[in-house]
PDB file of C-alpha atoms in Angstrom:
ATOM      1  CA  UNK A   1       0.000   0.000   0.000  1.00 72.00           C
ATOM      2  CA  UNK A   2       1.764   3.550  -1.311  1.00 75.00           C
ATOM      3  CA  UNK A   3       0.613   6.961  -1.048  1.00 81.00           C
ATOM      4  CA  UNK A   4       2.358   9.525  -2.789  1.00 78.00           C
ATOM      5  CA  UNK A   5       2.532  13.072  -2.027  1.00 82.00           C
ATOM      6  CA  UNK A   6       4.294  16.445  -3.148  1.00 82.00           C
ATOM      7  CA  UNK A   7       3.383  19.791  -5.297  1.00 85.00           C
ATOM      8  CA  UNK A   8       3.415  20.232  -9.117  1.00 86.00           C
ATOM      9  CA  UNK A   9       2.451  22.653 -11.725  1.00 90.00           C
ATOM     10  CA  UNK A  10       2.965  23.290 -14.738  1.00 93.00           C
ATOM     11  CA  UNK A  11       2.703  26.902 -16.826  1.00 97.00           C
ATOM     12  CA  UNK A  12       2.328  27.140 -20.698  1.00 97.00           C
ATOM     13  CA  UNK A  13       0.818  29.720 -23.616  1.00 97.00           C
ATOM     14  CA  UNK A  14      -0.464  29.378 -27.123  1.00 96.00           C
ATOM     15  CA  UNK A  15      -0.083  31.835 -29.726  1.00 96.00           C
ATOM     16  CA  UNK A  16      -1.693  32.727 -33.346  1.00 94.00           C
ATOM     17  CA  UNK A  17       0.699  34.020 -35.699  1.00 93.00           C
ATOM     18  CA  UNK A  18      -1.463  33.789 -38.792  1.00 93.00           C
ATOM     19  CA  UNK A  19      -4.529  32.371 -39.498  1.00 90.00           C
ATOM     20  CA  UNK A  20      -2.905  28.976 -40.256  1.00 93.00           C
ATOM     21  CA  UNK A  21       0.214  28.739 -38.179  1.00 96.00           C
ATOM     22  CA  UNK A  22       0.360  28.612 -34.304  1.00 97.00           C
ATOM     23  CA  UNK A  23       2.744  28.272 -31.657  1.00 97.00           C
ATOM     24  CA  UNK A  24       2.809  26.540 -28.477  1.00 97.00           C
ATOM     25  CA  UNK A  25       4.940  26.364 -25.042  1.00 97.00           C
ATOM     26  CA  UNK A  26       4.855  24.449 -21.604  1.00 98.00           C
ATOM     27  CA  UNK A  27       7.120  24.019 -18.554  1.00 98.00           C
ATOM     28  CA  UNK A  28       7.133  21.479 -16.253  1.00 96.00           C
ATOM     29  CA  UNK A  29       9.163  22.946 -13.631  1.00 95.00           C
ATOM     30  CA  UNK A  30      11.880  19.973 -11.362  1.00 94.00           C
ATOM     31  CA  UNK A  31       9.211  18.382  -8.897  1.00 91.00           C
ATOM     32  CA  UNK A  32      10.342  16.101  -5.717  1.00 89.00           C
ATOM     33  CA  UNK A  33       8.205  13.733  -4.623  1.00 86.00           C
ATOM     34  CA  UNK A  34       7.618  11.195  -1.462  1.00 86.00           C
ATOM     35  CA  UNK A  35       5.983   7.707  -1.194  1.00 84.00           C
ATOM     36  CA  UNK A  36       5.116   5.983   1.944  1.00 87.00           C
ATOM     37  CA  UNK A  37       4.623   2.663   1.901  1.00 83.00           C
ATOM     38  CA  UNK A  38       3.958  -0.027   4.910  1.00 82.00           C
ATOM     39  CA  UNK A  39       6.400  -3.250   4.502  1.00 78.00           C
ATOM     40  CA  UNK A  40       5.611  -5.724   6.424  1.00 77.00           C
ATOM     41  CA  UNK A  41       4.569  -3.996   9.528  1.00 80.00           C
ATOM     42  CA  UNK A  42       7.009  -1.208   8.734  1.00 84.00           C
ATOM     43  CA  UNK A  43       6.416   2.244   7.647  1.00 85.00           C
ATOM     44  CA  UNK A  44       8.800   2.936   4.946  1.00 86.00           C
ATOM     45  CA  UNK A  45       9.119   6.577   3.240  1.00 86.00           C
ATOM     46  CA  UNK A  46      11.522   7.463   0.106  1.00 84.00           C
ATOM     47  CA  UNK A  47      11.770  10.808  -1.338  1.00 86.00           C
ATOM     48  CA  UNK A  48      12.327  10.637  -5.079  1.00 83.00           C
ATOM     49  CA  UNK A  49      12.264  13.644  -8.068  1.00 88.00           C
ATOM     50  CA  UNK A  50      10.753  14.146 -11.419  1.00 90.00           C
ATOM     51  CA  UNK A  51      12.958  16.187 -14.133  1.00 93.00           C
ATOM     52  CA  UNK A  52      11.724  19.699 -15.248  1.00 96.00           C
ATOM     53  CA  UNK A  53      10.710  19.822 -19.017  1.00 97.00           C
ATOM     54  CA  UNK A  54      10.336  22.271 -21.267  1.00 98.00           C
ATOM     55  CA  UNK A  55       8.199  21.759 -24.402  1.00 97.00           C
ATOM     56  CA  UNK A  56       7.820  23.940 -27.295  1.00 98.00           C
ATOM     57  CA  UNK A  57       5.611  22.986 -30.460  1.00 98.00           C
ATOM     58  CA  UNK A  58       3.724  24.256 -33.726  1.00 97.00           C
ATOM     59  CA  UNK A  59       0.967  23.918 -35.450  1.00 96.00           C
ATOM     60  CA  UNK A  60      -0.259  24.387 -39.140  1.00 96.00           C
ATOM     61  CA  UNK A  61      -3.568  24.736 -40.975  1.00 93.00           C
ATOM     62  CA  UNK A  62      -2.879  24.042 -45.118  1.00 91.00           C
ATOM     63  CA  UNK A  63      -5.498  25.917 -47.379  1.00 88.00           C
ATOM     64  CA  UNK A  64      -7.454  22.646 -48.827  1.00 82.00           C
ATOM     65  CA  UNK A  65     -11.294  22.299 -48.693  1.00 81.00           C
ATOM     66  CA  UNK A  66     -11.357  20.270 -45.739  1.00 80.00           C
ATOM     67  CA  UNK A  67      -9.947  20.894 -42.658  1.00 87.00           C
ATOM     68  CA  UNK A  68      -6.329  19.492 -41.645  1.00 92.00           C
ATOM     69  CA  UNK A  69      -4.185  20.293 -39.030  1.00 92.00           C
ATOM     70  CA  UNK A  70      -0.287  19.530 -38.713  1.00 96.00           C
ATOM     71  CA  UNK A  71       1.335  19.608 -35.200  1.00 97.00           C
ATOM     72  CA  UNK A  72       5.130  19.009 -34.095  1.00 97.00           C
ATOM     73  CA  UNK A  73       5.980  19.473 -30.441  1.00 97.00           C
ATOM     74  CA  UNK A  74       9.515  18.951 -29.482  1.00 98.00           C
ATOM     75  CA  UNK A  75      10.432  18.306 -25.424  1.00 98.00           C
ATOM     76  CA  UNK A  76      13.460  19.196 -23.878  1.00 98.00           C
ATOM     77  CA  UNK A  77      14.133  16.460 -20.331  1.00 96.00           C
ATOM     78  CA  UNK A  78      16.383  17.464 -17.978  1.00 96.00           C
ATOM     79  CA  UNK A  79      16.894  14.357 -16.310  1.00 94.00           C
ATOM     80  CA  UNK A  80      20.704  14.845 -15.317  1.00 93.00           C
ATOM     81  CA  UNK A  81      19.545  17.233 -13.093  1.00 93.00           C
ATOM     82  CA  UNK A  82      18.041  14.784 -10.451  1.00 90.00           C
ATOM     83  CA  UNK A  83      20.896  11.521 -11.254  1.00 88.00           C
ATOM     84  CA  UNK A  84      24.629  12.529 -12.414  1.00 89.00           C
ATOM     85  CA  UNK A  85      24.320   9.222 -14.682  1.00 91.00           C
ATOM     86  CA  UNK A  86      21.562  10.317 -16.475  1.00 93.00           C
ATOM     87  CA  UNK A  87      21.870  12.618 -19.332  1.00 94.00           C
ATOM     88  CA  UNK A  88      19.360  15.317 -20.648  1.00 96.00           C
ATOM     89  CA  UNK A  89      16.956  14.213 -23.848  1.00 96.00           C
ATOM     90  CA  UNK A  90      15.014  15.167 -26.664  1.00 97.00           C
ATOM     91  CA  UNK A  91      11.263  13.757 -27.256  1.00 97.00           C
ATOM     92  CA  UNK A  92       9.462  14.245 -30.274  1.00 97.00           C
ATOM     93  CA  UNK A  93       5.891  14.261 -30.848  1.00 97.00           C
ATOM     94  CA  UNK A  94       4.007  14.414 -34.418  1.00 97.00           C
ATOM     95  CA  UNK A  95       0.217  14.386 -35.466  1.00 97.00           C
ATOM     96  CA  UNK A  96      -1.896  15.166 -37.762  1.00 96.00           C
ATOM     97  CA  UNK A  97      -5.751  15.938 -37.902  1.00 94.00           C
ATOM     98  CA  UNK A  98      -8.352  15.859 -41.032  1.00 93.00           C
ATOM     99  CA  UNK A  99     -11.485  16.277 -41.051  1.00 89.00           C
ATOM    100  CA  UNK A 100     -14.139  14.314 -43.731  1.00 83.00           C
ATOM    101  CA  UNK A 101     -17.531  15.051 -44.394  1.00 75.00           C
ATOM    102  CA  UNK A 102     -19.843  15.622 -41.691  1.00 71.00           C
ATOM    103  CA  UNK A 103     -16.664  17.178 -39.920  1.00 75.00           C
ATOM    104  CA  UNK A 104     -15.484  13.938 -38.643  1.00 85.00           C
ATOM    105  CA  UNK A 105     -11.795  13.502 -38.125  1.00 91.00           C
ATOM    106  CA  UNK A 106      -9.156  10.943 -38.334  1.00 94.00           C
ATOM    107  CA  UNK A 107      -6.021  11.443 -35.987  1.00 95.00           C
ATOM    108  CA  UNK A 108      -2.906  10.264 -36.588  1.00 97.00           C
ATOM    109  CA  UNK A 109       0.326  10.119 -34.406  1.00 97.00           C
ATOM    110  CA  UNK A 110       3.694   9.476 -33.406  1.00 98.00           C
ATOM    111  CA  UNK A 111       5.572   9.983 -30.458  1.00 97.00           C
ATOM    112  CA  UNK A 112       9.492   8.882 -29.464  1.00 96.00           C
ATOM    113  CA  UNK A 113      10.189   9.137 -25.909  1.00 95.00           C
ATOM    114  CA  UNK A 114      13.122   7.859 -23.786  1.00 93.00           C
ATOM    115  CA  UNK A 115      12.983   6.894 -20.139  1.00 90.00           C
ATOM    116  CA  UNK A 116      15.759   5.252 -17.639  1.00 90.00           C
ATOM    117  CA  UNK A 117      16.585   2.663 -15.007  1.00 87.00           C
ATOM    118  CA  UNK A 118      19.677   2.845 -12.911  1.00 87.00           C
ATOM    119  CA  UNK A 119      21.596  -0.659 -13.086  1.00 87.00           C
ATOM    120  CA  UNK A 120      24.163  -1.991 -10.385  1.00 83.00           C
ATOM    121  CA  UNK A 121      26.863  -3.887 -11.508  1.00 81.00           C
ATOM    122  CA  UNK A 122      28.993  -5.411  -8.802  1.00 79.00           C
ATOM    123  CA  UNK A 123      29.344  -1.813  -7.538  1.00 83.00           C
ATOM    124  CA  UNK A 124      29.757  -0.033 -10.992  1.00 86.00           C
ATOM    125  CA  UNK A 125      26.146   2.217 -11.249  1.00 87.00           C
ATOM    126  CA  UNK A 126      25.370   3.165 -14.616  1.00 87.00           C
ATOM    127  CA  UNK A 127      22.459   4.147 -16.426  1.00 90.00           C
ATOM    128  CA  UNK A 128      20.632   2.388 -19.381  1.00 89.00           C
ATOM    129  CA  UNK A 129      18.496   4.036 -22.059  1.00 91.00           C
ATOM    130  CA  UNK A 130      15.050   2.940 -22.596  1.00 93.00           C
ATOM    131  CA  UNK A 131      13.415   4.019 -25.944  1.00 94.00           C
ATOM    132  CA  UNK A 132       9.817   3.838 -26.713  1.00 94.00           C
ATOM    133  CA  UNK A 133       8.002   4.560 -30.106  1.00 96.00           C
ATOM    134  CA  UNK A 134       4.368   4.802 -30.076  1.00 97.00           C
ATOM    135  CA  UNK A 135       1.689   4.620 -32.585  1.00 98.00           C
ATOM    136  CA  UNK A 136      -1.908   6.714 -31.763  1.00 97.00           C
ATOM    137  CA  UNK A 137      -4.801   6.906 -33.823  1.00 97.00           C
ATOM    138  CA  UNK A 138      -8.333   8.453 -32.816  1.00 97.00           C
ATOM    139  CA  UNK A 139     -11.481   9.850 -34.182  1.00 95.00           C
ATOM    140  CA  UNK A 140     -14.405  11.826 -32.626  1.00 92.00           C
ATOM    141  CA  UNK A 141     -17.765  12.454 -33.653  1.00 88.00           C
ATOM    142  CA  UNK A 142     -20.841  14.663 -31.764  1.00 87.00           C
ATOM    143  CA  UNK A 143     -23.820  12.885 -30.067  1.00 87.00           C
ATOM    144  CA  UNK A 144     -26.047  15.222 -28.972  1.00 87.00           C
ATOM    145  CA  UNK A 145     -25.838  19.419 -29.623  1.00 84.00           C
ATOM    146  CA  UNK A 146     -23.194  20.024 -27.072  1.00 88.00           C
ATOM    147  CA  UNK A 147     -21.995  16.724 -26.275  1.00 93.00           C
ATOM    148  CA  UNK A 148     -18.656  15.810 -28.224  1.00 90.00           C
ATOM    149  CA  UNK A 149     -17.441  11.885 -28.192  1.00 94.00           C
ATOM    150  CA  UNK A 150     -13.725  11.587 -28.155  1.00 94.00           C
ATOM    151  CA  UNK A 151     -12.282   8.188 -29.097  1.00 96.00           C
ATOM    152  CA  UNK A 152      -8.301   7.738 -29.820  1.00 97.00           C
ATOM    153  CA  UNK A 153      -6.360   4.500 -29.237  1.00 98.00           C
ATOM    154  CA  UNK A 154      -2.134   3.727 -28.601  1.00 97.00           C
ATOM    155  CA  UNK A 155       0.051   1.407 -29.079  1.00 97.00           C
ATOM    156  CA  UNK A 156       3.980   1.574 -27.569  1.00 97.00           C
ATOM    157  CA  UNK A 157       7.054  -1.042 -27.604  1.00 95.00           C
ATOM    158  CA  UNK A 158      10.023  -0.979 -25.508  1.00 94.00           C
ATOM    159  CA  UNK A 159      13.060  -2.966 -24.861  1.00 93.00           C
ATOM    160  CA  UNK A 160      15.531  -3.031 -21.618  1.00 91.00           C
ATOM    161  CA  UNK A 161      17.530  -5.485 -20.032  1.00 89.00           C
ATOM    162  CA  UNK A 162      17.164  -6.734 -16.525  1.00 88.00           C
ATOM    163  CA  UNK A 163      18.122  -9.615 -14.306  1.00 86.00           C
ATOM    164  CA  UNK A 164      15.873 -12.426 -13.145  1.00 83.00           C
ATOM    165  CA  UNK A 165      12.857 -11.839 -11.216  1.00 78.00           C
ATOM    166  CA  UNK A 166      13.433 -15.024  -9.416  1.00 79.00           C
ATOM    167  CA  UNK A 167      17.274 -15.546  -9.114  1.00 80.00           C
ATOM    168  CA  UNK A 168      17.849 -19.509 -10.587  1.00 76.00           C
ATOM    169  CA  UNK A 169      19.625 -19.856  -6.919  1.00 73.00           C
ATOM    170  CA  UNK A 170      16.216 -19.649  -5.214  1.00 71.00           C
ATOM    171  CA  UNK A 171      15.248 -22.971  -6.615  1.00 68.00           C
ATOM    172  CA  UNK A 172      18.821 -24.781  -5.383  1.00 65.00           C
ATOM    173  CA  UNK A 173      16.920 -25.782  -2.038  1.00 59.00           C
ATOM    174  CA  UNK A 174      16.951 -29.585  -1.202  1.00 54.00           C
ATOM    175  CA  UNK A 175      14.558 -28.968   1.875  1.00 49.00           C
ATOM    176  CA  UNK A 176      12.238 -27.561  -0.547  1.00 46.00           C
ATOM    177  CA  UNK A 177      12.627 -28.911  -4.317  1.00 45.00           C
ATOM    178  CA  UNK A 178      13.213 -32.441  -4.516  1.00 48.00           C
ATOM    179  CA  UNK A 179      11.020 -35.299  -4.923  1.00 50.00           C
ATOM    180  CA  UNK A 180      10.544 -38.623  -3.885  1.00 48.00           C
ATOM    181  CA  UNK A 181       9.101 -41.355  -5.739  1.00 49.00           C
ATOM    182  CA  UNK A 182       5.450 -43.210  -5.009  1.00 50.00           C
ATOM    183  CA  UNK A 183       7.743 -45.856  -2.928  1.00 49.00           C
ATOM    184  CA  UNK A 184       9.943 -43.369  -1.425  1.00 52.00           C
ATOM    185  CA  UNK A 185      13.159 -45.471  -1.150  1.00 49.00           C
ATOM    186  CA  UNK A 186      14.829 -43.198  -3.923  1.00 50.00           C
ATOM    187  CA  UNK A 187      15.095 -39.275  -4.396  1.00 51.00           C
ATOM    188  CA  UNK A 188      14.905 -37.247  -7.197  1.00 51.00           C
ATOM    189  CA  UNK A 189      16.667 -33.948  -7.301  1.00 54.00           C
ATOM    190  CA  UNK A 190      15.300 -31.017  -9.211  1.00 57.00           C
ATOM    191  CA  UNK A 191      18.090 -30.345 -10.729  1.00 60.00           C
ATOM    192  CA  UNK A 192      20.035 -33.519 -11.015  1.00 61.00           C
ATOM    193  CA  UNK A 193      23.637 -32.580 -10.675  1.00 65.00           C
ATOM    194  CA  UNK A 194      23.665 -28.949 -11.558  1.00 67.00           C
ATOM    195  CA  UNK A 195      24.351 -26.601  -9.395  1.00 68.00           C
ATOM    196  CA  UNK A 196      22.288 -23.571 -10.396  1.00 71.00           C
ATOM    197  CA  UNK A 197      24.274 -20.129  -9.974  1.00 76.00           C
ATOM    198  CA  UNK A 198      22.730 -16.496 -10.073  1.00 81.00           C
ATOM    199  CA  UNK A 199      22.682 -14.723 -13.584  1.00 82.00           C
ATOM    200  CA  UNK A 200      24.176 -11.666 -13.140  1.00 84.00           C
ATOM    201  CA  UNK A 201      24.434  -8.607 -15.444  1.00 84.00           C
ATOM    202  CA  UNK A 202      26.989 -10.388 -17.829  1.00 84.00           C
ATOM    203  CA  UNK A 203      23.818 -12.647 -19.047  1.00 85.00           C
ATOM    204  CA  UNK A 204      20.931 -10.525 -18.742  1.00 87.00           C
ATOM    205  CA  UNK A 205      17.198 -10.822 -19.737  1.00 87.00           C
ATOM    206  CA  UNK A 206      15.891  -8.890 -23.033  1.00 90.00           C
ATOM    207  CA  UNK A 207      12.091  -7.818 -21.671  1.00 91.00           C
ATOM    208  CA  UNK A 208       9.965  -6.527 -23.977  1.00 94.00           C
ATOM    209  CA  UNK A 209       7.232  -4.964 -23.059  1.00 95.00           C
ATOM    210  CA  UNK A 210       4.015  -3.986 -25.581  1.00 97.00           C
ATOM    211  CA  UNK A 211       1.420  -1.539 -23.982  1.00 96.00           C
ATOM    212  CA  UNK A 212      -2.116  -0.985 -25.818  1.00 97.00           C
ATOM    213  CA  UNK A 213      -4.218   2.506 -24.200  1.00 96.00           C
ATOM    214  CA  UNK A 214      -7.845   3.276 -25.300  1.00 97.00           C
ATOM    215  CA  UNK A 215      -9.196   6.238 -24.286  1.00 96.00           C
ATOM    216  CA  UNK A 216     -12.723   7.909 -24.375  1.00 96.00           C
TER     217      UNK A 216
END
């Protein structure tokens, strides 16, 4: 059981310069953060940080019969301001809206983000790269006079190492994981003769991880 609690706000503007091209910005300002959690009879709290962002993006309008809109966004992270192994990055965020007949419109996007985990090797701490691409797609269409039905869907793949879950050392336990047969005059070892060892990070697991969002 967690609870999280801390302060965070975030301050942006839009701006017309023409009729068909605009200009946004946002700022996410360096935000720390604490969780409490209760462990096993015992209250554990760890203060952790979020990296300030700043985010800056356009839009454009083309002169065709029906509607379209083109937006970029680009978003600075300053993430080596909360871990010296982590270094600042670059998202990028692309979309596009046109509208049919009827004014309904068909949303299109793409978005390439990059997150991090901190990875302890024998002592050596260094940070790995995790890159995400993601596909989004939406539509929206109006139900009653002033009630507007917004539908969009995503899909995102990413790939990191990590080390087991379960360590293969956990199942080397003789009280635990052998077996003894229906007349039980003779044993049978899990494992036979091998002696299972720990993977460490010299033979890590490739996790890949697929995420599907639907909103309304």
């Amino acid at each position: 059981n967690r609870e999280f609690s801390g302060f965070k706000f975030d301050i942006g503007t839009t701006i017309r310069l023409s009729s068909r091209v605009g200009f946004g910005f946002n700022y996410t300002p360096k935000v720390e953060l604490n969780a409490s959690a209760d462990v096993a009879g015992n209250a554990v709290s760890v203060d952790f940080a979020a990296p300030s962002r700043t985010r800056i993006g356009a839009s454009f309008e083309p002169r065709n019969i029906m509607k379209t809109h083109f937006n970029i966004d680009a978003e600075y992270v300053s993430w080596a301001e909360i871990d010296e192994h982590y270094e600042d990055i670059m998202n990028f965020y692309l979309g596009v809206e046109h509208q049919f007949k009827n004014s309904l419109p068909i949303r299109l996007g793409f978005n390439y983000q990059t997150d991090y985990q901190i990875i302890d090797d024998s002592g050596i701490v260094f940070a790995e790269k995790i890159l995400m691409p993601t596909f989004t797609a939406g539509t929206g269409f109006t139900v009653l006079k002033n009630i507007i039905i917004d539908l969009s869907g995503e899909f995102s793949n990413r790939k990191y190492e990590a080390l087991d879950l379960f360590m293969d050392g956990y199942y080397n336990d003789n009280n635990y994981h052998h077996l003894i047969d229906n007349w039980g005059d003779q044993e049978h070892f899990l494992w036979g003769n091998i002696a299972p060892e720990d993977r460490g990070w010299e033979n890590p697991d490739l996790v890949e991880e697929t995420f599907f969002k639907f909103k309304v």
